[in-house]
PDB file of C-alpha atoms in Angstrom:
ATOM      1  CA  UNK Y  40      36.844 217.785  12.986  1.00 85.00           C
ATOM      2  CA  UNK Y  41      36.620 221.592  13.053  1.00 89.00           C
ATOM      3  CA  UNK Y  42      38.752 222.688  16.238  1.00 88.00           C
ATOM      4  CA  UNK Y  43      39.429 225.859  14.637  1.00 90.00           C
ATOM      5  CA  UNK Y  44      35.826 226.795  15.659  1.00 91.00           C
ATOM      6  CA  UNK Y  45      35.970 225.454  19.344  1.00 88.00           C
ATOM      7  CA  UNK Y  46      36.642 228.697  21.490  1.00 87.00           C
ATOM      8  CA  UNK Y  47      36.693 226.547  25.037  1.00 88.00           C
ATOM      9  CA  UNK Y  48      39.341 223.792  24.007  1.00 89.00           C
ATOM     10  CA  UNK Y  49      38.401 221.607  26.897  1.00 88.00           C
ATOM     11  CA  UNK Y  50      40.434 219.031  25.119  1.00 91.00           C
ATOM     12  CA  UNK Y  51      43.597 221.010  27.084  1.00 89.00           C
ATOM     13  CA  UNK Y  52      42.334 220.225  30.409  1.00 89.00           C
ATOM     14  CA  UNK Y  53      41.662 216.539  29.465  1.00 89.00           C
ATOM     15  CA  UNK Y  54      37.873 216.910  28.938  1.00 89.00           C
ATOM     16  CA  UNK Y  55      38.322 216.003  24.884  1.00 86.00           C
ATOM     17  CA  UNK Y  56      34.778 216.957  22.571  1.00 85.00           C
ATOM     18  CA  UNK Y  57      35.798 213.691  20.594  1.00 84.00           C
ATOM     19  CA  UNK Y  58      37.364 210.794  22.216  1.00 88.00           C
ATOM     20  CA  UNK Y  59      40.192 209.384  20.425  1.00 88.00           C
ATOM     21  CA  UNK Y  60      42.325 205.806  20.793  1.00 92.00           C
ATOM     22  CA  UNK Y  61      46.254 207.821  20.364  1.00 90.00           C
ATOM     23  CA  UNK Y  62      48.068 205.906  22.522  1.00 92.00           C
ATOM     24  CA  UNK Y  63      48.780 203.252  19.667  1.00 93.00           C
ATOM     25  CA  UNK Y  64      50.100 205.928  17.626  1.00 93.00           C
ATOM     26  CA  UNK Y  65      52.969 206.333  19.865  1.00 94.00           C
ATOM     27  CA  UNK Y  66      53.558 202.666  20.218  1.00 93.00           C
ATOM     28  CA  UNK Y  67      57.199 203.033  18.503  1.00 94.00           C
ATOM     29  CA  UNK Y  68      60.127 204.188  20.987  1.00 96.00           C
ATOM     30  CA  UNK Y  69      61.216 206.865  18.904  1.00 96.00           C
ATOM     31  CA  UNK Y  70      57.714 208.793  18.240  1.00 96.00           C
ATOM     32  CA  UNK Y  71      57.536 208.521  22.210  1.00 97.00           C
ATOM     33  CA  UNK Y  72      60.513 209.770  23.055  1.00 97.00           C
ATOM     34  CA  UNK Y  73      60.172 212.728  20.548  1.00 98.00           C
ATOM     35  CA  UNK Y  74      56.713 213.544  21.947  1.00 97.00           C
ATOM     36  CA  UNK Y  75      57.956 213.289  25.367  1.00 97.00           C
ATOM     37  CA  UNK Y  76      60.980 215.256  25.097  1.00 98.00           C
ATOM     38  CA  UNK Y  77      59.530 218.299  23.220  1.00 97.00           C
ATOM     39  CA  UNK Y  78      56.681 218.453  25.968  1.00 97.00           C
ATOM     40  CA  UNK Y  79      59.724 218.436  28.887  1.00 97.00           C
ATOM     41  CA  UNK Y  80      61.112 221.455  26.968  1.00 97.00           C
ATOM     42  CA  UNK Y  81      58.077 223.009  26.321  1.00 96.00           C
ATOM     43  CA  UNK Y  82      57.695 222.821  30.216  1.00 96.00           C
ATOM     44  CA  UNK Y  83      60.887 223.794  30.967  1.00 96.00           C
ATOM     45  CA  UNK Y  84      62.212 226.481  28.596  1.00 96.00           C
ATOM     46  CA  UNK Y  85      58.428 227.773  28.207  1.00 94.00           C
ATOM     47  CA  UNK Y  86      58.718 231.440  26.861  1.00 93.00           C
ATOM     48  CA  UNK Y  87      62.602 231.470  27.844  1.00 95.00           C
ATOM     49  CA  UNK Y  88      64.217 229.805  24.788  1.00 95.00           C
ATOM     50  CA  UNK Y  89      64.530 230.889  21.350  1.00 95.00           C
ATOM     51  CA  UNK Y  90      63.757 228.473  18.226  1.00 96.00           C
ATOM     52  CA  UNK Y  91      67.632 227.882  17.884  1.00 97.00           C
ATOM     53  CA  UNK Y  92      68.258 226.569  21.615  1.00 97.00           C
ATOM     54  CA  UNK Y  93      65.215 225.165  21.824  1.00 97.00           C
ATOM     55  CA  UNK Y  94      66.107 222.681  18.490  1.00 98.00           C
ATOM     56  CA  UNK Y  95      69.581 222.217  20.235  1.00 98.00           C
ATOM     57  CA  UNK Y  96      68.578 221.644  23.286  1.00 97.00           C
ATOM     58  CA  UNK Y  97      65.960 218.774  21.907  1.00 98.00           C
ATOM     59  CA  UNK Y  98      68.473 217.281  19.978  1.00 98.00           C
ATOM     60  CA  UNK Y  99      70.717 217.052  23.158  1.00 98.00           C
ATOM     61  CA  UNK Y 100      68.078 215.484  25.049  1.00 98.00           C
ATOM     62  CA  UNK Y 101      67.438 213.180  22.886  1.00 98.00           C
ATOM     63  CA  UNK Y 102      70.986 212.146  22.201  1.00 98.00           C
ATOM     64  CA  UNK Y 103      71.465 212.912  18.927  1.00 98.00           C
ATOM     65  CA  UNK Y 104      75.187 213.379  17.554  1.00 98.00           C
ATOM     66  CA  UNK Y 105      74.441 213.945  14.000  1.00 98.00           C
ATOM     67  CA  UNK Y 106      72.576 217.085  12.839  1.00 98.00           C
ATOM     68  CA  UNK Y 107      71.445 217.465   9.292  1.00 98.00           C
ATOM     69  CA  UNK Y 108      70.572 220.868   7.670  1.00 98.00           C
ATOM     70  CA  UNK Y 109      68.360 221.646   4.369  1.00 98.00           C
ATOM     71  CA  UNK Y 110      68.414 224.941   3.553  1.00 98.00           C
ATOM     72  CA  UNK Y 111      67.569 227.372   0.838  1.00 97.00           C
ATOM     73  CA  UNK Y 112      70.633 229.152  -1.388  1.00 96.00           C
ATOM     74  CA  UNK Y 113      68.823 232.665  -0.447  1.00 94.00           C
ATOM     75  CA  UNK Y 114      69.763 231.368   3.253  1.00 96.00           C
ATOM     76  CA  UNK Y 115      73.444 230.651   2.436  1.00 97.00           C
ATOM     77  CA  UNK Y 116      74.110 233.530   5.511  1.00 97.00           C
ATOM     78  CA  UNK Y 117      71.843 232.524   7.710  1.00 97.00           C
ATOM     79  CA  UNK Y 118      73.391 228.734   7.278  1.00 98.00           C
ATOM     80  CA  UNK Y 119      76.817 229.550   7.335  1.00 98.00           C
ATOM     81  CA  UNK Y 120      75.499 231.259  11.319  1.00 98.00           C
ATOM     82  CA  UNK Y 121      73.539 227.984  12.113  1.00 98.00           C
ATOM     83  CA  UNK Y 122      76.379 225.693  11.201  1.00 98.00           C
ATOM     84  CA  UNK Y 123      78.853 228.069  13.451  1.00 98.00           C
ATOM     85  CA  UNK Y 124      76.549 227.240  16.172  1.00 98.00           C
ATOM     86  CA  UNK Y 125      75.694 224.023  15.642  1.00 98.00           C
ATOM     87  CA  UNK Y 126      78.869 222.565  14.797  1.00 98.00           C
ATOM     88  CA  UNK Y 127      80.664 223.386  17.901  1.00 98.00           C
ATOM     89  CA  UNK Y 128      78.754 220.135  20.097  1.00 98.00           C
ATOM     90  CA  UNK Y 129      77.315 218.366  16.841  1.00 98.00           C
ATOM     91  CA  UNK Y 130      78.399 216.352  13.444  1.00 98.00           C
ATOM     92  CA  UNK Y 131      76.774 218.654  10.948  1.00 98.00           C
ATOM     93  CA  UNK Y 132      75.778 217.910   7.274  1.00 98.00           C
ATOM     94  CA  UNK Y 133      74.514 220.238   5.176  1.00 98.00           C
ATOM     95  CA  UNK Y 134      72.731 220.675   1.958  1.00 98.00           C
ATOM     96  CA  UNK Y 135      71.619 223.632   0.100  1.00 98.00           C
ATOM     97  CA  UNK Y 136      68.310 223.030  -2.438  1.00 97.00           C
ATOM     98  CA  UNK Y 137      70.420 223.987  -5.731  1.00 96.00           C
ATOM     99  CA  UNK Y 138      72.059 220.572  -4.705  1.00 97.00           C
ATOM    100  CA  UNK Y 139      72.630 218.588  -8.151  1.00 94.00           C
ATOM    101  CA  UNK Y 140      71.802 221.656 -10.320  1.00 93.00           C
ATOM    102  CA  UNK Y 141      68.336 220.006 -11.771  1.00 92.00           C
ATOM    103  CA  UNK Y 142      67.150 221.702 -14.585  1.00 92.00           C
ATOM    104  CA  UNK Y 143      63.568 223.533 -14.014  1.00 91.00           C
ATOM    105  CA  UNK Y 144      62.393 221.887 -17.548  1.00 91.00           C
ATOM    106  CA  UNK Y 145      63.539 218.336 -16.296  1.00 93.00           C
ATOM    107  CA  UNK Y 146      60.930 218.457 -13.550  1.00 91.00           C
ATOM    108  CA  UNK Y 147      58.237 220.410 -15.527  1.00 90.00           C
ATOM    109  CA  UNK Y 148      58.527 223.984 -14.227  1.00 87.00           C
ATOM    110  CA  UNK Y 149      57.723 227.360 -15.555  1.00 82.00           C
ATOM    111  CA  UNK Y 150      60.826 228.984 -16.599  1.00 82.00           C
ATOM    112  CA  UNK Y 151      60.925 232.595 -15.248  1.00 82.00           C
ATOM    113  CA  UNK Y 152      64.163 234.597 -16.423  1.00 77.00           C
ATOM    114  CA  UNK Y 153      64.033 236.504 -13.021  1.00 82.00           C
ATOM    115  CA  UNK Y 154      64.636 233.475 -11.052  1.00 83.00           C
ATOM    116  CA  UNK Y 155      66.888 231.162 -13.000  1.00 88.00           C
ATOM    117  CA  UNK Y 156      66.707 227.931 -14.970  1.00 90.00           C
ATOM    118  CA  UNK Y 157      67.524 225.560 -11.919  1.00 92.00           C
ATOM    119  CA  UNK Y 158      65.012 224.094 -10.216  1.00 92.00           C
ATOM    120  CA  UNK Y 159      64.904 223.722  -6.217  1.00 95.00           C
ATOM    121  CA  UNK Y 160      65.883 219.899  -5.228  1.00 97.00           C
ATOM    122  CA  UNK Y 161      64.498 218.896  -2.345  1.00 98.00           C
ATOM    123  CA  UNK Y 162      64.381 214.926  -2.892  1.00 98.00           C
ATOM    124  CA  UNK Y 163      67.726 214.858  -3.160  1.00 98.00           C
ATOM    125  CA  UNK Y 164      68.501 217.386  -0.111  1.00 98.00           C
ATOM    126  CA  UNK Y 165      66.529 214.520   1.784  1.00 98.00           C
ATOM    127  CA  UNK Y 166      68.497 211.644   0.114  1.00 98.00           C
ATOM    128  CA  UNK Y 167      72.057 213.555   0.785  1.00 98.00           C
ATOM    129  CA  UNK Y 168      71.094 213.731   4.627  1.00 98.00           C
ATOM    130  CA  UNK Y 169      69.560 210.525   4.694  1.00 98.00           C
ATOM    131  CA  UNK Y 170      72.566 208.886   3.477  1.00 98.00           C
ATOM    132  CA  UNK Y 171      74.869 211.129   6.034  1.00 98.00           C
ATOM    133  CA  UNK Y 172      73.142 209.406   8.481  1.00 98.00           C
ATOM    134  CA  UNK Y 173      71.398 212.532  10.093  1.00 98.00           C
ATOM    135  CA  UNK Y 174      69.485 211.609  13.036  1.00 98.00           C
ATOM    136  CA  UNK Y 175      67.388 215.202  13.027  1.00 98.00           C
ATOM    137  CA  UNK Y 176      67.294 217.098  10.182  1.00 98.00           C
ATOM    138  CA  UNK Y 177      66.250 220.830  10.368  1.00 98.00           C
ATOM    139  CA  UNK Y 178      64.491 223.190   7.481  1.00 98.00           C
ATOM    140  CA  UNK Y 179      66.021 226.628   7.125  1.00 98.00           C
ATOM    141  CA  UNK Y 180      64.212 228.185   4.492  1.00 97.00           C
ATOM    142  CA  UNK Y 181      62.853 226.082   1.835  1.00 97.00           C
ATOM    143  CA  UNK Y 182      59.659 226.553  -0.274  1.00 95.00           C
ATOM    144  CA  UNK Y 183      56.509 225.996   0.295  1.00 95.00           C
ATOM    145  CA  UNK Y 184      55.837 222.772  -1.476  1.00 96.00           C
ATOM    146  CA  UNK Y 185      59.457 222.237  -1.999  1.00 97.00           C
ATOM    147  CA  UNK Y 186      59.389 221.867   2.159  1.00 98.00           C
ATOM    148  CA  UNK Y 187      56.504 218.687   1.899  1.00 98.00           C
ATOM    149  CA  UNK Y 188      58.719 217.156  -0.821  1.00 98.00           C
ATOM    150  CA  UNK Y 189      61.719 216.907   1.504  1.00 98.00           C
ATOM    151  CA  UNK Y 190      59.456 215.908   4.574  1.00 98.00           C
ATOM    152  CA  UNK Y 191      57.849 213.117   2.374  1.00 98.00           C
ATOM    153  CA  UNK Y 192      61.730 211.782   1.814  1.00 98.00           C
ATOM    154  CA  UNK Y 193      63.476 212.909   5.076  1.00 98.00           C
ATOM    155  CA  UNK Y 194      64.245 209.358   6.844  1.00 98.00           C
ATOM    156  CA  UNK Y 195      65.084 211.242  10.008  1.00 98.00           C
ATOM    157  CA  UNK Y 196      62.829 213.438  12.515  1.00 98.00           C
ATOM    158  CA  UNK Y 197      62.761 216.900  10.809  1.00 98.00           C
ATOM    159  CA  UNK Y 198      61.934 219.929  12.392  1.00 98.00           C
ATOM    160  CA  UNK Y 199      61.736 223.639  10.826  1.00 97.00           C
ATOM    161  CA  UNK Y 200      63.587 226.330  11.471  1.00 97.00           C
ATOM    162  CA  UNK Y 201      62.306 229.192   9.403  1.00 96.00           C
ATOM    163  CA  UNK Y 202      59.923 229.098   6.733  1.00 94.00           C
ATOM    164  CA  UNK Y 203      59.938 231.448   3.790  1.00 94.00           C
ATOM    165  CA  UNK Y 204      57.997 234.348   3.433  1.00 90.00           C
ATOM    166  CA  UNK Y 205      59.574 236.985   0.966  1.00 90.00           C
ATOM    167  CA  UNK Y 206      57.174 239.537   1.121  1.00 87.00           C
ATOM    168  CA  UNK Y 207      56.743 239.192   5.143  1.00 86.00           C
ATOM    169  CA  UNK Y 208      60.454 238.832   6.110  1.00 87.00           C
ATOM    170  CA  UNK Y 209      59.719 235.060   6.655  1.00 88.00           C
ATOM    171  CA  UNK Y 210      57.581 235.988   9.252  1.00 88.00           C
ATOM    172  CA  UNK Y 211      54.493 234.491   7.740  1.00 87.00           C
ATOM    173  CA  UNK Y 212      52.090 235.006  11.014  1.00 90.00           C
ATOM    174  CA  UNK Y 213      52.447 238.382  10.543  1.00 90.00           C
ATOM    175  CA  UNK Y 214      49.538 238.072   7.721  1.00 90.00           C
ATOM    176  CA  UNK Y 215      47.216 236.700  10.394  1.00 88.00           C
ATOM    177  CA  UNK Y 216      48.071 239.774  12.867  1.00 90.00           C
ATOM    178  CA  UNK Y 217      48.185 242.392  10.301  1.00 89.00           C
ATOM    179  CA  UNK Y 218      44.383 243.410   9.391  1.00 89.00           C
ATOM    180  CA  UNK Y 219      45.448 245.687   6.412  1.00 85.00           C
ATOM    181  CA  UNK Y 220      47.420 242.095   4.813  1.00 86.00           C
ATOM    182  CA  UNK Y 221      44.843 239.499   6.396  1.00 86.00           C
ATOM    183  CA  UNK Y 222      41.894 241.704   4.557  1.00 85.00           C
ATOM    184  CA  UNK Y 223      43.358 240.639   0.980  1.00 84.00           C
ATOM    185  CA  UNK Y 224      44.340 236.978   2.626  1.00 87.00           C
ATOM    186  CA  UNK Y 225      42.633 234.417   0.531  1.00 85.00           C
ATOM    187  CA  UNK Y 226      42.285 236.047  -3.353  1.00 83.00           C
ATOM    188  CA  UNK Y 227      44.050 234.117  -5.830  1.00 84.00           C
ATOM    189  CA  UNK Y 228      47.165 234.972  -6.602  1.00 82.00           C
ATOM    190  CA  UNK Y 229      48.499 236.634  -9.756  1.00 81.00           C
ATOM    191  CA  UNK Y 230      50.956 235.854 -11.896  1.00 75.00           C
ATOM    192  CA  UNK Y 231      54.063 238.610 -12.684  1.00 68.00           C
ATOM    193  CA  UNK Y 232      55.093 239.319 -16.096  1.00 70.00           C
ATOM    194  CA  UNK Y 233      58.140 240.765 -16.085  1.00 65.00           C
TER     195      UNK Y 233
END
């Protein structure tokens, strides 16, 4: 498919280009009920709720009691606030991705003196909430890459919080809006030095 070049979406008003069987993919009780509750807050908090009350508020509704949080060192602040918050209606676990200090040259990495010699984690921030028994973890800051590594082992539900984006103040859709940044979008990349 190529729905990033439909301009109508009649799919949104039930008139789909491409008929497709989905039903069966919600045919376990948990997908269902995650799908359904995000779409009642969606209708209800449309445009009124912020990220952070909207995650709550979805983990309310679906009656979770045990939060889980993966987040990046450079977000130790930024935790510390979310676990305030968090902690005062939910069991909160919480794992930074330094967790287990695994050497970068273990895993294969590029050592760059700039950034230190320990690698990100994120298998094991995904096994430390999986065995807390976390029933919705949520992503404050991780990598890319190092984010699909803990997705691919989160046993719970796991939503994101903020991405990174160092150059963009984690706002990464600002690339997309910006036409002096999207005009360079694309180029490869090069490497620094020093």
């Amino acid at each position: 498919m190529q729905c990033h070049k439909c301009l109508a979406h009649p799919c949104q008003k039930g008139d789909p280009c491409e008929t497709k069987e989905s039903l069966p993919l919600y045919e376990n009780d948990l997908d269902r009920r995650l799908v359904a509750v995000s779409s009642e807050i969606e209708a209800l908090f449309y445009g009124e709720a912020c990220r952070v009350d909207e995650t709550l508020e979805f983990a309310r509704r679906m009656r979770f009691k045990k939060l889980g949080l993966a987040f990046c060192v450079g977000f130790s602040e930024e935790a510390t606030l979310l676990a305030s918050i968090i902690e005062k209606e939910f069991e909160l676990c919480s794992v930074c991705c330094k967790v287990g200090s695994l050497p970068k040259e273990s895993v294969g990495a590029k050592l760059k003196p700039w950034v230190g010699t320990i690698s990100c984690n994120p298998a094991e921030q995904a096994r430390v909430l999986n065995e807390s028994g976390s029933e919705l973890n949520i992503v404050l800051g991780l990598c890319v890459g190092h984010d699909s590594v803990f997705y691919r082992h989160s046993v719970a539900p796991a939503t994101t919080l903020v991405v990174k984006d160092r150059k963009l103040g984690h706002n990464p859709v600002a690339a997309l809006y910006c036409p002096y940044i999207r005009k360079n979008l694309g180029k490869p990349l090069k490497e620094r030095t020093k």
